[in-house]
Structure formats: C-alpha cells, structure tokens
Coordinates of C-alpha atoms in Angstrom, one line a residue:
X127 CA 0.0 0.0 0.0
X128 CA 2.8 1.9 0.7
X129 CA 4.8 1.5 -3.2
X130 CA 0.9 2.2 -4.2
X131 CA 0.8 5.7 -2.7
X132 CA 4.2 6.8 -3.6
X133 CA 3.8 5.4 -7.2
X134 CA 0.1 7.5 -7.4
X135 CA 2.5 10.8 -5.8
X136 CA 4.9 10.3 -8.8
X137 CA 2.8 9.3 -11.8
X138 CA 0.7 12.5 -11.1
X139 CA 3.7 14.5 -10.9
X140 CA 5.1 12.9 -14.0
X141 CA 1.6 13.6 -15.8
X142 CA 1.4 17.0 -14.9
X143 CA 4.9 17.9 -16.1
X144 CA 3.9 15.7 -19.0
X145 CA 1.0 17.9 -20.0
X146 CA 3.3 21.0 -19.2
X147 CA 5.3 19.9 -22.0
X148 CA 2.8 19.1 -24.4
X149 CA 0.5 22.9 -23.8
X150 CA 4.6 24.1 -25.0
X151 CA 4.7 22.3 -27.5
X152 CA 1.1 23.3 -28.9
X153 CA 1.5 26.8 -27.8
X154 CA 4.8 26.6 -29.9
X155 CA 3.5 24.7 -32.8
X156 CA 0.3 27.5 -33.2
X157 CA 2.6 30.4 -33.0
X158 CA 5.5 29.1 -35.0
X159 CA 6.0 32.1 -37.2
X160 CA 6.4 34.5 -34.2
X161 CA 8.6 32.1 -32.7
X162 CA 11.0 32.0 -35.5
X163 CA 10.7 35.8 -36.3
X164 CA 12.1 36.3 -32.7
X165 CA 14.6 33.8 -33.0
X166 CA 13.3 32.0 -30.2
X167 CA 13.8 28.6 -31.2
X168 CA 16.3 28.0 -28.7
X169 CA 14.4 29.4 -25.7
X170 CA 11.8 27.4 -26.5
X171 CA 13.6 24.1 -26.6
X172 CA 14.5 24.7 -23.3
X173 CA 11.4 25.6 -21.8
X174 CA 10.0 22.4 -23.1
X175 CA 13.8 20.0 -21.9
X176 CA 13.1 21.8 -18.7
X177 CA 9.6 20.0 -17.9
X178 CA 10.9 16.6 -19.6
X179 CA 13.5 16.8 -17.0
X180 CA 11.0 17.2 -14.6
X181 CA 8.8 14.4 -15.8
X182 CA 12.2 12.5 -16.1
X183 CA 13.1 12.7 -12.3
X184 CA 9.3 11.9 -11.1
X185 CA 9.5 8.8 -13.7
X186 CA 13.1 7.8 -12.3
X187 CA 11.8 8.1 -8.5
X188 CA 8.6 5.9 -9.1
X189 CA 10.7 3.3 -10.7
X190 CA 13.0 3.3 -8.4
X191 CA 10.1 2.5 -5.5
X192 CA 8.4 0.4 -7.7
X193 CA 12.2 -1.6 -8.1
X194 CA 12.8 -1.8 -4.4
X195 CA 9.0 -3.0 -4.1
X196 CA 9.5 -5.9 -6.4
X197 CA 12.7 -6.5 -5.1
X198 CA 11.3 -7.0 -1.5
X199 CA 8.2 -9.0 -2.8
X200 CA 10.7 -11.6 -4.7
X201 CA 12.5 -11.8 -2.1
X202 CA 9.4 -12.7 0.2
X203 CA 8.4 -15.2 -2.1
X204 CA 11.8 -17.0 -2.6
X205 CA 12.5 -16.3 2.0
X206 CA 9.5 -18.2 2.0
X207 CA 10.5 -21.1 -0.1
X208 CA 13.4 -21.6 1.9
X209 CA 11.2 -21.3 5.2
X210 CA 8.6 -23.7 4.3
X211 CA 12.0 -26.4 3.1
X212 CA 14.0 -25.3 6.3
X213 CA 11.1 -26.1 8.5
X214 CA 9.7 -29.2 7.2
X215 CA 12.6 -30.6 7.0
X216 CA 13.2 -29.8 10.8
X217 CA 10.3 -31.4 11.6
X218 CA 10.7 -34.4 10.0
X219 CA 14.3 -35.4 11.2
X220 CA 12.8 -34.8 14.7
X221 CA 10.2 -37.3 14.4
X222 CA 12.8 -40.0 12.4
X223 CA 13.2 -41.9 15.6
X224 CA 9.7 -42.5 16.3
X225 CA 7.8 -45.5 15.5
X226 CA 5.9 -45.1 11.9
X227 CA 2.4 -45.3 13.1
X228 CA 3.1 -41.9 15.1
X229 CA 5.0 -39.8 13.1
X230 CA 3.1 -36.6 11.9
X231 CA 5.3 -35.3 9.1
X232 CA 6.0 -36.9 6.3
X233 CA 8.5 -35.8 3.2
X234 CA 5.0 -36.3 1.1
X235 CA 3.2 -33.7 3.2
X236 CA 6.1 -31.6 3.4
X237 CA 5.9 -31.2 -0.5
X238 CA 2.4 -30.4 -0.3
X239 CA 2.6 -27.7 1.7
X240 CA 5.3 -26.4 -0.2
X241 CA 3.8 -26.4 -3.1
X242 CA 0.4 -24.9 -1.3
X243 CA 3.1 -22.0 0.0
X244 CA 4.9 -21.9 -3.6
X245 CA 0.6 -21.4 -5.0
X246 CA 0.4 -18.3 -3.1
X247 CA 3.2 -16.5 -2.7
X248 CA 3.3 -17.0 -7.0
X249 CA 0.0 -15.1 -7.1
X250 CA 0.7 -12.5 -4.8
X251 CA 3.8 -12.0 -7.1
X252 CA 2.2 -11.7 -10.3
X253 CA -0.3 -9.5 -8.7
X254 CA 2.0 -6.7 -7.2
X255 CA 2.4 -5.0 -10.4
X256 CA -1.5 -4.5 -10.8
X257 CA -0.9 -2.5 -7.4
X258 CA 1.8 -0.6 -9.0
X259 CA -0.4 0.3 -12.2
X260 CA -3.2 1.2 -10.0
X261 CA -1.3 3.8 -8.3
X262 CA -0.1 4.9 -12.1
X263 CA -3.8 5.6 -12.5
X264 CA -4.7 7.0 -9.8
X265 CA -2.1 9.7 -10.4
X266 CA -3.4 9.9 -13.9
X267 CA -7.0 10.2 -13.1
X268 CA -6.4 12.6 -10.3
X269 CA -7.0 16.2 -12.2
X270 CA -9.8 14.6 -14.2
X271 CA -11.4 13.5 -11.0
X272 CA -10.8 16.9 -9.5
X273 CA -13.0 18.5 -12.1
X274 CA -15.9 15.9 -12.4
X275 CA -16.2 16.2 -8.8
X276 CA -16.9 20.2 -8.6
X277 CA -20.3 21.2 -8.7
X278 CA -21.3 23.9 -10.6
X279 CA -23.4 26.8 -9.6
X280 CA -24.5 27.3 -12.9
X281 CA -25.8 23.7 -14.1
X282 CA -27.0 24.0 -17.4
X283 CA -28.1 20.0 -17.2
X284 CA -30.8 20.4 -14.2
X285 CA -33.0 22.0 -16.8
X286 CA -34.5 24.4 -14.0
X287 CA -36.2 27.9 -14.2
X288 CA -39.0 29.3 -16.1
X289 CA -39.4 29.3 -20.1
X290 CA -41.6 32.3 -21.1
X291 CA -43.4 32.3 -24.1
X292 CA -42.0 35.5 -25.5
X293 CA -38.7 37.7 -25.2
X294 CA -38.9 41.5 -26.1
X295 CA -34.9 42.1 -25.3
X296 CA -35.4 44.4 -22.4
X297 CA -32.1 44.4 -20.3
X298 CA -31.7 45.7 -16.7
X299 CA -29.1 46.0 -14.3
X300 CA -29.7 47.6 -10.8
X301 CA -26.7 48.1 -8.4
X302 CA -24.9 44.9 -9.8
X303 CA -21.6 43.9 -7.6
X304 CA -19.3 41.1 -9.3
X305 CA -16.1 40.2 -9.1
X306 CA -14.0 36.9 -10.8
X307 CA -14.3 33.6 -8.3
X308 CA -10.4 33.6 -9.3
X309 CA -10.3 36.9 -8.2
X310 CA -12.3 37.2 -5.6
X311 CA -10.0 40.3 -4.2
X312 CA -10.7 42.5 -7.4
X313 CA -14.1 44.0 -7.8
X314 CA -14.6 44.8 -11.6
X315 CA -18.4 45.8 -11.6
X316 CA -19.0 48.2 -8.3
X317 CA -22.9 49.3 -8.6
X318 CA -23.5 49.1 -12.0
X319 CA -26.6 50.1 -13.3
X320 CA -27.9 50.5 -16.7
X321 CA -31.4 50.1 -18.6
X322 CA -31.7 49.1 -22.4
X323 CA -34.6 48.9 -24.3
X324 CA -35.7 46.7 -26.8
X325 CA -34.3 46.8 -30.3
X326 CA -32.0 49.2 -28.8
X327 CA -28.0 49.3 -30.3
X328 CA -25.8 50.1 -26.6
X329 CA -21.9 50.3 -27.0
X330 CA -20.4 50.1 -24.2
X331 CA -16.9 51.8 -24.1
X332 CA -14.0 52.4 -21.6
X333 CA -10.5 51.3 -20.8
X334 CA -9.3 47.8 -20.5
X335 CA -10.5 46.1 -17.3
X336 CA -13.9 48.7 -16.6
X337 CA -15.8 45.7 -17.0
X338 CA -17.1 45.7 -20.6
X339 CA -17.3 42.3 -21.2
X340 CA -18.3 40.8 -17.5
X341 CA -21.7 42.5 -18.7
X342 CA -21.8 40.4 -21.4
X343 CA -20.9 37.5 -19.9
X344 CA -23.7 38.1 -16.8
X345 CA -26.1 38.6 -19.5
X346 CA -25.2 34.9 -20.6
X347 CA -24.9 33.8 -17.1
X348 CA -21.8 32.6 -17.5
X349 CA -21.7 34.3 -13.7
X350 CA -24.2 35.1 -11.4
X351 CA -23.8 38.5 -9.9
X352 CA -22.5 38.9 -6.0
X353 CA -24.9 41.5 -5.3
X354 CA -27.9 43.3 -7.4
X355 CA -30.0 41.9 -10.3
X356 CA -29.6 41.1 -13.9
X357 CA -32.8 41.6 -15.5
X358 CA -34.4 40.3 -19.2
X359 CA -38.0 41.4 -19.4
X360 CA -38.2 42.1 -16.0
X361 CA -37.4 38.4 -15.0
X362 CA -34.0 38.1 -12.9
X363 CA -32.0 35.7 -15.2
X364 CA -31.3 33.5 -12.4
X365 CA -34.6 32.3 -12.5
X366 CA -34.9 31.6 -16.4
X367 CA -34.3 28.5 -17.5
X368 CA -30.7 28.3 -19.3
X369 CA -31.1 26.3 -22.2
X370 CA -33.7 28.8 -22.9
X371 CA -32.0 31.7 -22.1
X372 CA -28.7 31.2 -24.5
X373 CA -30.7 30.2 -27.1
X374 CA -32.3 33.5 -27.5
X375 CA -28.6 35.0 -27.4
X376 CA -26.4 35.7 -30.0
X377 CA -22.9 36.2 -29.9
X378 CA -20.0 37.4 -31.7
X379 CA -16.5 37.4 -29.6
X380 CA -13.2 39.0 -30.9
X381 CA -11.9 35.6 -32.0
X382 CA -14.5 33.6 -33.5
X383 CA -14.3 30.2 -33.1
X384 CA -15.0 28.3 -35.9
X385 CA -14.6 24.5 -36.5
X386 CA -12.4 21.9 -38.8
X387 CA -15.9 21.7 -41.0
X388 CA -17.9 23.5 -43.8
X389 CA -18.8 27.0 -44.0
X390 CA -22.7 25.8 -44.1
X391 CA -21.6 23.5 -40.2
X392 CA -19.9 26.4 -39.1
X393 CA -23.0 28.2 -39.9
X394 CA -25.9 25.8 -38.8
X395 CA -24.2 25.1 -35.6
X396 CA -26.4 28.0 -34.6
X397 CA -29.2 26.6 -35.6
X398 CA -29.5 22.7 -35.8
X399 CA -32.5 22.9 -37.1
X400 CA -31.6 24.9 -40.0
X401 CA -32.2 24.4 -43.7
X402 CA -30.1 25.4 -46.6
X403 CA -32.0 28.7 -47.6
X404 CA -31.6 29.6 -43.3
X405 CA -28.2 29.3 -44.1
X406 CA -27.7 31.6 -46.8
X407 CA -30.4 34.0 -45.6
X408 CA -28.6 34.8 -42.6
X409 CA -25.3 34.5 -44.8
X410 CA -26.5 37.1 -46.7
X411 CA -27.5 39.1 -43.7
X412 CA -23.9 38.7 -42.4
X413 CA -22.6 40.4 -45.6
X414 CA -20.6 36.5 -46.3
X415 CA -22.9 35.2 -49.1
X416 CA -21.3 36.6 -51.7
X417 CA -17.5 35.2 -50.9
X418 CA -18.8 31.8 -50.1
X419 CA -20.6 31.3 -53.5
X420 CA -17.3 32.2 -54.9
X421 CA -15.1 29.9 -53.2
X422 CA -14.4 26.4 -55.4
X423 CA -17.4 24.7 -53.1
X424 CA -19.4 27.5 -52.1
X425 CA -21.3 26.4 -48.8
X426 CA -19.5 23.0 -48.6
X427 CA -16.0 24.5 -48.4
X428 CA -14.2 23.0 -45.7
X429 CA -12.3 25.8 -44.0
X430 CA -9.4 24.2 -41.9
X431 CA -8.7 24.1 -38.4
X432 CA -10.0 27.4 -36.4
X433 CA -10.8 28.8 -39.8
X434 CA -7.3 28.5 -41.1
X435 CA -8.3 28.6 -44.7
X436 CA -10.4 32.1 -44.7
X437 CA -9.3 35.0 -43.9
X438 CA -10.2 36.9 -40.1
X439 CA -12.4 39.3 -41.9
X440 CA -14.3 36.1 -43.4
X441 CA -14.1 34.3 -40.6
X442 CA -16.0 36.9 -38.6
X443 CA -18.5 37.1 -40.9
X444 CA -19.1 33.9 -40.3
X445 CA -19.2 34.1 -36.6
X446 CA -21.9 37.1 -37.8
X447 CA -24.2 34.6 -39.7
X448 CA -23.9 32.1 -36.7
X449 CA -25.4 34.3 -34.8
X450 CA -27.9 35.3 -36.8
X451 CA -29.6 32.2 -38.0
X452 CA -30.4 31.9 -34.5
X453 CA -32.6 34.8 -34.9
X454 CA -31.9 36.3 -31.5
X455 CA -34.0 38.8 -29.6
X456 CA -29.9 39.6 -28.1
X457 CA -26.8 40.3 -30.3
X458 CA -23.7 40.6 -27.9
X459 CA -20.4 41.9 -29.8
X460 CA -17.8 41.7 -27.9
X461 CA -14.8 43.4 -29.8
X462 CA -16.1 41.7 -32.7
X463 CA -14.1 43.8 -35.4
X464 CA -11.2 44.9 -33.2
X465 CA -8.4 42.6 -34.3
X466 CA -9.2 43.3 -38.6
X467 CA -8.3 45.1 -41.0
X468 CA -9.8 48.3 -42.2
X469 CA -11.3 46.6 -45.3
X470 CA -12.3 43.7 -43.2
X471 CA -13.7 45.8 -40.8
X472 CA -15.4 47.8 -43.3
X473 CA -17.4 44.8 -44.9
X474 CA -17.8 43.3 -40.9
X475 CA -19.7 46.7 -39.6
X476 CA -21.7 46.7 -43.2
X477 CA -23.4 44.1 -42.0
X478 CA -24.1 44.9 -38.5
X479 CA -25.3 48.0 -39.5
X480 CA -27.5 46.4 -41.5
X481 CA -28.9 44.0 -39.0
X482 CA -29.0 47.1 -36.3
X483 CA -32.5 47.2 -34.9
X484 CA -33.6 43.8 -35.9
X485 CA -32.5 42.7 -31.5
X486 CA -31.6 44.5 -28.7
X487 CA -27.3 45.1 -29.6
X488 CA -25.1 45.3 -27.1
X489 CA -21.6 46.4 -29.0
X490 CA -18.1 46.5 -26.7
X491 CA -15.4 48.0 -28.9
X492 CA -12.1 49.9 -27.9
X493 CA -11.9 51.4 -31.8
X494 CA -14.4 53.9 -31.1
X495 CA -15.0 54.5 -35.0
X496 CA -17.0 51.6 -35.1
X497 CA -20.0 52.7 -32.5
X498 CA -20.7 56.4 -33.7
X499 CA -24.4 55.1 -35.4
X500 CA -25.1 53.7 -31.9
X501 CA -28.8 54.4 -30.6
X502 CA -26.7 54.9 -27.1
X503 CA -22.9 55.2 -26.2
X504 CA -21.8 54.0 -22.7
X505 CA -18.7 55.0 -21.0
X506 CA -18.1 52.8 -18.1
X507 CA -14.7 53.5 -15.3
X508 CA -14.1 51.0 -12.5
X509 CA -17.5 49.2 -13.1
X510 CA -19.6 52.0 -12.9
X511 CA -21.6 53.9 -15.9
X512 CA -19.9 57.4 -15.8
X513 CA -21.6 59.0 -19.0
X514 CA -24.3 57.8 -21.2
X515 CA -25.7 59.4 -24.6
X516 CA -24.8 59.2 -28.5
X517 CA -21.8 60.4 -29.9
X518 CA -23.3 63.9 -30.5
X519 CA -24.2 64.3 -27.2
X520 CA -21.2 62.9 -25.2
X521 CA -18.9 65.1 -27.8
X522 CA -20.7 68.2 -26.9
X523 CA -20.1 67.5 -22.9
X524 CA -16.2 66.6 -23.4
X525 CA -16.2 64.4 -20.9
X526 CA -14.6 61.2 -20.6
X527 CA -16.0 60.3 -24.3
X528 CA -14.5 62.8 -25.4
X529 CA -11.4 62.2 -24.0
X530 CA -11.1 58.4 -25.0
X531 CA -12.0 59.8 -28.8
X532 CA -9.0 62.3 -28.7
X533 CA -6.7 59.6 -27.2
X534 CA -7.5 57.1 -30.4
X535 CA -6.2 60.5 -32.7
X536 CA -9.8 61.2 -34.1
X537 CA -10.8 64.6 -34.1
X538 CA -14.0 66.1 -33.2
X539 CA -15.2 66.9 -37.1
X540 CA -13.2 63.7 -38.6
X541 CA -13.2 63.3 -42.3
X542 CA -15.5 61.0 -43.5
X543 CA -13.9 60.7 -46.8
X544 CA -10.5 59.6 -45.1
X545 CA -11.8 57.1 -43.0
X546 CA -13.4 55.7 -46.0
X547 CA -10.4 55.9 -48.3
X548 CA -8.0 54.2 -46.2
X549 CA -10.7 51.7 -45.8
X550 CA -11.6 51.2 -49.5
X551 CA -8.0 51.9 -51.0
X552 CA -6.7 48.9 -52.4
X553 CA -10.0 46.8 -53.7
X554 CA -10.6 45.7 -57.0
X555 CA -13.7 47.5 -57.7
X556 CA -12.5 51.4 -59.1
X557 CA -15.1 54.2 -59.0
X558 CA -15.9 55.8 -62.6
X559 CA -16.4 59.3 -61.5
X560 CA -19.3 60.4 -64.0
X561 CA -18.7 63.5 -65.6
X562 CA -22.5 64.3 -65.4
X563 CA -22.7 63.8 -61.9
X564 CA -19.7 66.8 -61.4
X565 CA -20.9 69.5 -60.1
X566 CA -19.8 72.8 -61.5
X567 CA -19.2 74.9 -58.8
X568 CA -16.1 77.6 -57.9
X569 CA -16.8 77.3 -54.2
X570 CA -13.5 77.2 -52.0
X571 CA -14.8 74.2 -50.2
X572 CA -16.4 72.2 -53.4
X573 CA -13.0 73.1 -55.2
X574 CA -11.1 71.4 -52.4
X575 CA -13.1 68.0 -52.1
X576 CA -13.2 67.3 -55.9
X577 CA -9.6 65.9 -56.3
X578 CA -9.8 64.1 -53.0
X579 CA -13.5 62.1 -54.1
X580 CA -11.9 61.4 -57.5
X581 CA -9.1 59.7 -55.6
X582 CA -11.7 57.2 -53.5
X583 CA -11.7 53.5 -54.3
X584 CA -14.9 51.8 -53.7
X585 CA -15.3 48.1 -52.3
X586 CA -18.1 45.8 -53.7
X587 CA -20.3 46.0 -50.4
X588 CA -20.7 49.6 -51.1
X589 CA -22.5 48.9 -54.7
X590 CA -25.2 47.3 -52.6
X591 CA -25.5 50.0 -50.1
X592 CA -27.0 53.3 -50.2
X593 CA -24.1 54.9 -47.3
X594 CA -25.6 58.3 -46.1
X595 CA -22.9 60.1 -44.1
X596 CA -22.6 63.3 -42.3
X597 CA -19.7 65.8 -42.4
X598 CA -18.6 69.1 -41.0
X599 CA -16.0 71.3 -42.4
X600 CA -15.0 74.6 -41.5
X601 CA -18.2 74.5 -39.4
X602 CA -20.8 74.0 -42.9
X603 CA -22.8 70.8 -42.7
X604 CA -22.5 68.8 -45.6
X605 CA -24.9 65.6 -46.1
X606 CA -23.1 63.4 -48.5
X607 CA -24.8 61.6 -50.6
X608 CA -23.4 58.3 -53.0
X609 CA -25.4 56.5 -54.9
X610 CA -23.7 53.8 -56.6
X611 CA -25.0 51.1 -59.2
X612 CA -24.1 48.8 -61.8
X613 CA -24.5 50.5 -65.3
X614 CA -26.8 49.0 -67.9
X615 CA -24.2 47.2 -69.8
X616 CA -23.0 45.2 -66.4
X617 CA -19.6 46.1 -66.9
X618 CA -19.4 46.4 -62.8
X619 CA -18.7 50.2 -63.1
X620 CA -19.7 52.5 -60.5
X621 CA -21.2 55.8 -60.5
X622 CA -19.8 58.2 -58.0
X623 CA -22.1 61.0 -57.2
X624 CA -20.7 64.2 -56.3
X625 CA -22.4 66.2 -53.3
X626 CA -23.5 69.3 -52.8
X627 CA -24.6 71.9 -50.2
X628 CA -27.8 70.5 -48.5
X629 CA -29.9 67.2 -49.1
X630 CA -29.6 66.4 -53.2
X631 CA -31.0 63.8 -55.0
X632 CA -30.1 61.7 -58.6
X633 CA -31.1 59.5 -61.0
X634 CA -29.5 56.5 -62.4
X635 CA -28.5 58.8 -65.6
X636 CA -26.6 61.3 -63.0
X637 CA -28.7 63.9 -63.4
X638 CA -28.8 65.7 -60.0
X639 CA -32.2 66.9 -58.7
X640 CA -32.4 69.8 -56.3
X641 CA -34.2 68.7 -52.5

C-alpha cells in the first residue's frame, strides 16, 4: 500500500509535467511564425527539456520505489521457499526416531505444503504489479477527478427555471456587484446600473479592465452577480431557464471560433435545425454570401482548423451569420471587429449596421470609430456607468468620451472621406467618377473636395449600399450623398455621385435633382 501511494504521488507528478510539456509544444507549434521571427527557437527548446526533465526525475523516482518494491516481494516469495524447506525438513528429522504409526510429518506432506506455499506466494507475485499500475492511474486520473467532482453553480443540465413564451430584449441592471471567483479580491463591476430597451443598439466603451465584457458574460450567465439583479423582461435571469435563455442570445467574440468543418456546419451550428435557404439567408444578412458562392465549393468548403483557410475578416462574418440564423431577440459583440483590417472591418460593420434594430445590440469596442451610429454610447470607469448618450451628445459634454476619442487620434469633425479611403484603398472594384454627376461649382470648399472624391476606391459591399454620411467642415454641414449602381451594360462600373450643399438627390443617368 505503501509502493501504491508513492507510485500514485509520482505518476501525477510525472503527468502533470507531461502535460506542461505538451501545452509548450502546442503553444509553440500555433505560434510558430512569431517564434521564428524572434529567434526564439532555442528558448523554447529549453522551456519544453526543462519539464521533460522534470517528468524524467518523477519517472526515475517511481521506478525506483516500484524496483525496491518488487525486489522486496521476490525476495518474500523465494524467504518463503526456503522457510517452508528449512522447517519441514526440521520437523521431519525430529520425528525420524519415532515408531511409523506416530509420526506426523512426512517428506509427502512436506511437498504439499510447499507447493500450497509456492501457489500463493506465486499469485501475490504476479499481482503486485496490478498495485503498481493502479497507483499509475490513480495519479493519472487525479486532475480529471478533481473536475468531475466540482459542482457547478450554474448547471445547465438540471433544466430548471421558467421558459416564457415570449422575449422582447429588455435588459436591466440595478446596483450589480461582481467580481472573478479567481479573483475574488478585485471587484470589476461596483454598482452598475444600466437600462436598455428593446431593439436598442448600446456600446459600451471604456479602458481595458472597466468591466465591458463581464456585462456580457452576466447577460449569458456565464456568472451570477454577487450583489444586485440582472434583469431580461423584468425576470431576474437566475430564474430563467438556461437552455432557454442562451438560445435566444447571439454572440460574436473578438476571436471567433470556428470549427475543422464546412462553412454551411460552421453556420448551422447556430441553428441545428436549419435548412439550406436559413443558411444563406442569414449568410447574406452577415454580408458572407457573396464570398462563399465564390469559393471552389461555395457552402461546402471545408475551411481548416479554427478557420485557417479564410481569412479573419471572413471568418467573422461567419461568426456574424452564426449568430444570426439563431434569430436572436440579443446580439452581444464583444470586440467583434477589433483585431481586422480596415477593409475587413469595413465589410464586418456593413453588416451589422444592417442588421442594427432587428434585436436589442449590445456592441463593446475599444476602436471607437466603429459605435458612432449607436442608438446609445456607454462609457463605463471601474465598473460603474460614468456617461451615457450618442456620440453627439457625449462630444458636446467633453467628458470622458471625449477624451477616449481624442486619445485614439480622431478629431472632433473627422473626415469622413479619409476614413473611408483608407478603408476602400486597395479593392478591386474602381469608381468611374461620372462626368454628369460633377458639379460645376467655384466654391472654395467644393474646389477642395473634388480631387480628393476622385481619388476614393470603392469596395463591392458599397454597390449594394446606399451609405448616407454626415460631415462638417469649416463648421458647414455637408450631407453626402453616393449612390452607386451597376451600369446597364454590367460592366461592374460604379457611378460616384458628387455632393452638394444641403440634401440632393439623382437619378441613375446622373442627373442631380435639387431637394
């Protein structure tokens, strides 16, 4: 019992360096090209030797116990051979003398006992080892045991809590108190409150570590909040029922995680239930139909571990239409177009902006350029809500809004036109400025904005959008208006409208009509 226990210490040492070694080696294996591009090769090879050691030693020590142990149980076995010869030999030379009919022990019962001795001791030998593995496994089996034997506060198996027939998206929290069970020292949300309505688009905005995303992962119940209530139509979530809850919750995280299986999987694993046309309805929603049909397989395109085949602005697309086939009454983005491109980024927001008002939206972002068209910016600081109103608004207070926006380099009257232009330069897709659609005009300002609009490069996503922005320069209000279409001939040319002081409209032949 002893060799057992130590042998059970050691294997689960040995294990855990083990794994140690192996989360390297994957870590390593994932991140290869930053490992190489920092020469860290080396560094790496020994952080990985240093845990083999360490599994090395544990393996060495547990053989060596297990060694001794079989040592001492051989020995046993072959002490006791000697015994059981030693002894009945004994006691027959000290009955040689007496008469036959009362002598006890006999060299035929002598054997027989020895071989009755040699019978057991034989299968205690040949079972020792078992002991030995048993202890391997024990050690083996430990973490796994650790985890199946906690019990979670948040069972989503008991299939408790109410269903309600209907969900309108109406989120609440009152005087909500939460901190990490890992963490139980830091408090991230300290009397949060906040009210959003249905259909409502909320970004929530602040530094790293405010509490941005704990909101969205109470509204999941991922957590339960310490102290205060997390409302959904005026039912505390804690008493909904979970399976319910999440399914009327979509979600769209920074990373999308995406499967070794077809874009239509990837896609329907939002929706089981799904049919073909779901699929490419919400694809198309998501602003992803169009690059799928022209992949090789279209919908059956297999897309590679973690979406290794497609690129991250494709990916989250994706991650978009997932979400959507659900047909949530809740959208959560959570950073969802931080880590892209501004061409990615571009076609990602198309289609959120598209979708905006369909659920209640709840948008975390850090690039702030992405939540202007909010229905409602939050700024929150040290888990409380410390401003709250649109971009307008909060930009007209200069408050901490309008702080974070000057920290990120934008300026309070940004150029629309060269946000878009270093988002659109590069794309296939050139716009055919039409000369009918110039404006002849000697104003300073007009004069100055020609050359740059002739210089714009328009994406593909645009042609199906009718992209209404506003701009300010020099303190005159500008509404600038394109209107961009496929000519009669399909040659995929674009018209580029030109704008003009105050609301203007224009036909498909160019020609502009005063509002």
């Amino acid at each position: 019992m002893i060799v057992s226990w130590l042998s059970t210490k050691f294997s689960r040492q040995e294990m855990e360096a083990y794994g140690a070694a192996g989360s390297i080696a994957e870590e390593v294996l994932s991140s290869i090209r930053t490992v190489v591009a920092f020469d860290g090769q080396e560094k790496e090879i020994t952080r990985y030797e240093k845990h083999l050691q360490s599994a090395k030693r544990n393996n060495i020590t547990k053989n060596l116990f297990s060694g001794i142990s079989n040592g001492f149980m051989w020995f046993f076995v072959y002490a006791s051979y000697a015994l059981s010869f030693w002894y009945g030999v004994g006691l027959i030379l000290e009955e040689r003398y007496l008469p036959k009919e009362e002598i006890i022990y006999t060299p035929a019962k002598m054997v027989a006992v020895f071989f009755c001795t040699l019978i057991a001791y034989w299968n205690f030998g040949t079972g020792a080892p078992y002991f030995e593995i048993f202890g391997t496994a024990c050690g083996a089996a430990a973490k796994v045991f650790e985890i199946l034997d906690i019990e979670p506060q948040i069972n989503l198996y008991k299939n408790l809590g109410t269903k309600p027939k209907t969900m309108r998206g109406d989120i609440s929290f009152k005087n909500v108190h939460f901190q990490y069970p890992s963490r139980p020292d830091v408090k991230i949300l300290q009397g949060f409150n906040l009210d959003i309505k249905s259909g409502e688009t909320v970004a929530l905005v602040g530094s790293s570590g405010c509490g941005k995303s704990t909101c969205i992962q109470l509204i999941q119940r991922f957590y339960d909040a310490t102290s205060g209530s997390v409302t959904i139509d005026d039912n505390n979530i804690t008493k909904l029922n979970l399976t319910w809850l999440r399914n009327k919750i979509g979600v769209v995280g920074q990373e999308p995680a995406l499967f070794a299986a077809t874009i239509a999987d990837n896609i329907k694993y939002g929706n089981v239930s799904a049919t073909q046309d779901d699929i490419e309805k919400a694809a198309k929603k998501a602003n992803a139909h169009n690059f799928i049909k022209s992949l090789p397989r279209g919908y059956n395109t297999l897309i590679g571990e973690r979406g290794a085949q497609i690129s991250g602005g494709q990916k989250q697309r994706i991650a978009i239409a997932r979400a959507l086939i659900r047909e949530p009454k809740i959208l959560l983005l959570d950073e969802a177009t931080s880590a892209l491109d501004t061409t990615s980024e571009a076609e990602v927001q198309a289609a959120l902006d598209a979708i905006s008002g369909e659920c209640t939206t709840i948008i975390v972002a850090h690039r702030l350029s992405t939540i202007r068209n909010a229905d409602r910016i939050v700024v929150v600081s040290e888990g409380k809500v410390i401003e709250e109103g649109n971009h307008a608004q909060l930009m007209a207070e200069k408050g901490a809004y309008h702080s974070l926006v000057l920290s990120q380099g934008l300026s309070e009257t940004e150029d629309v036109f060269t946000e878009s232009k270093e988002v659109l330069n590069g794309v296939n897709n050139v716009a055919k400025v039409s000369e009918t659609a110039v404006i002849e005009s000697t104003s300073q300002e007009n004069l100055k904005w020609r050359g740059l609009i002739e210089k714009i490069m328009v994406s593909e996503h645009y042609a199906q959008n009718y992209l209404e922005k506003q701009l300010v320069y020099k303190g005159t209000s500008y509404q600038i208006l394109f209107l961009l279409f496929l000519d009669d001939d399909d040659d995929d040319g674009l018209s580029l409208m030109r704008f003009l002081q105050g609301p203007m409209s224009c036909d498909k032949s160019g020609i502009w009509k005063g509002a």
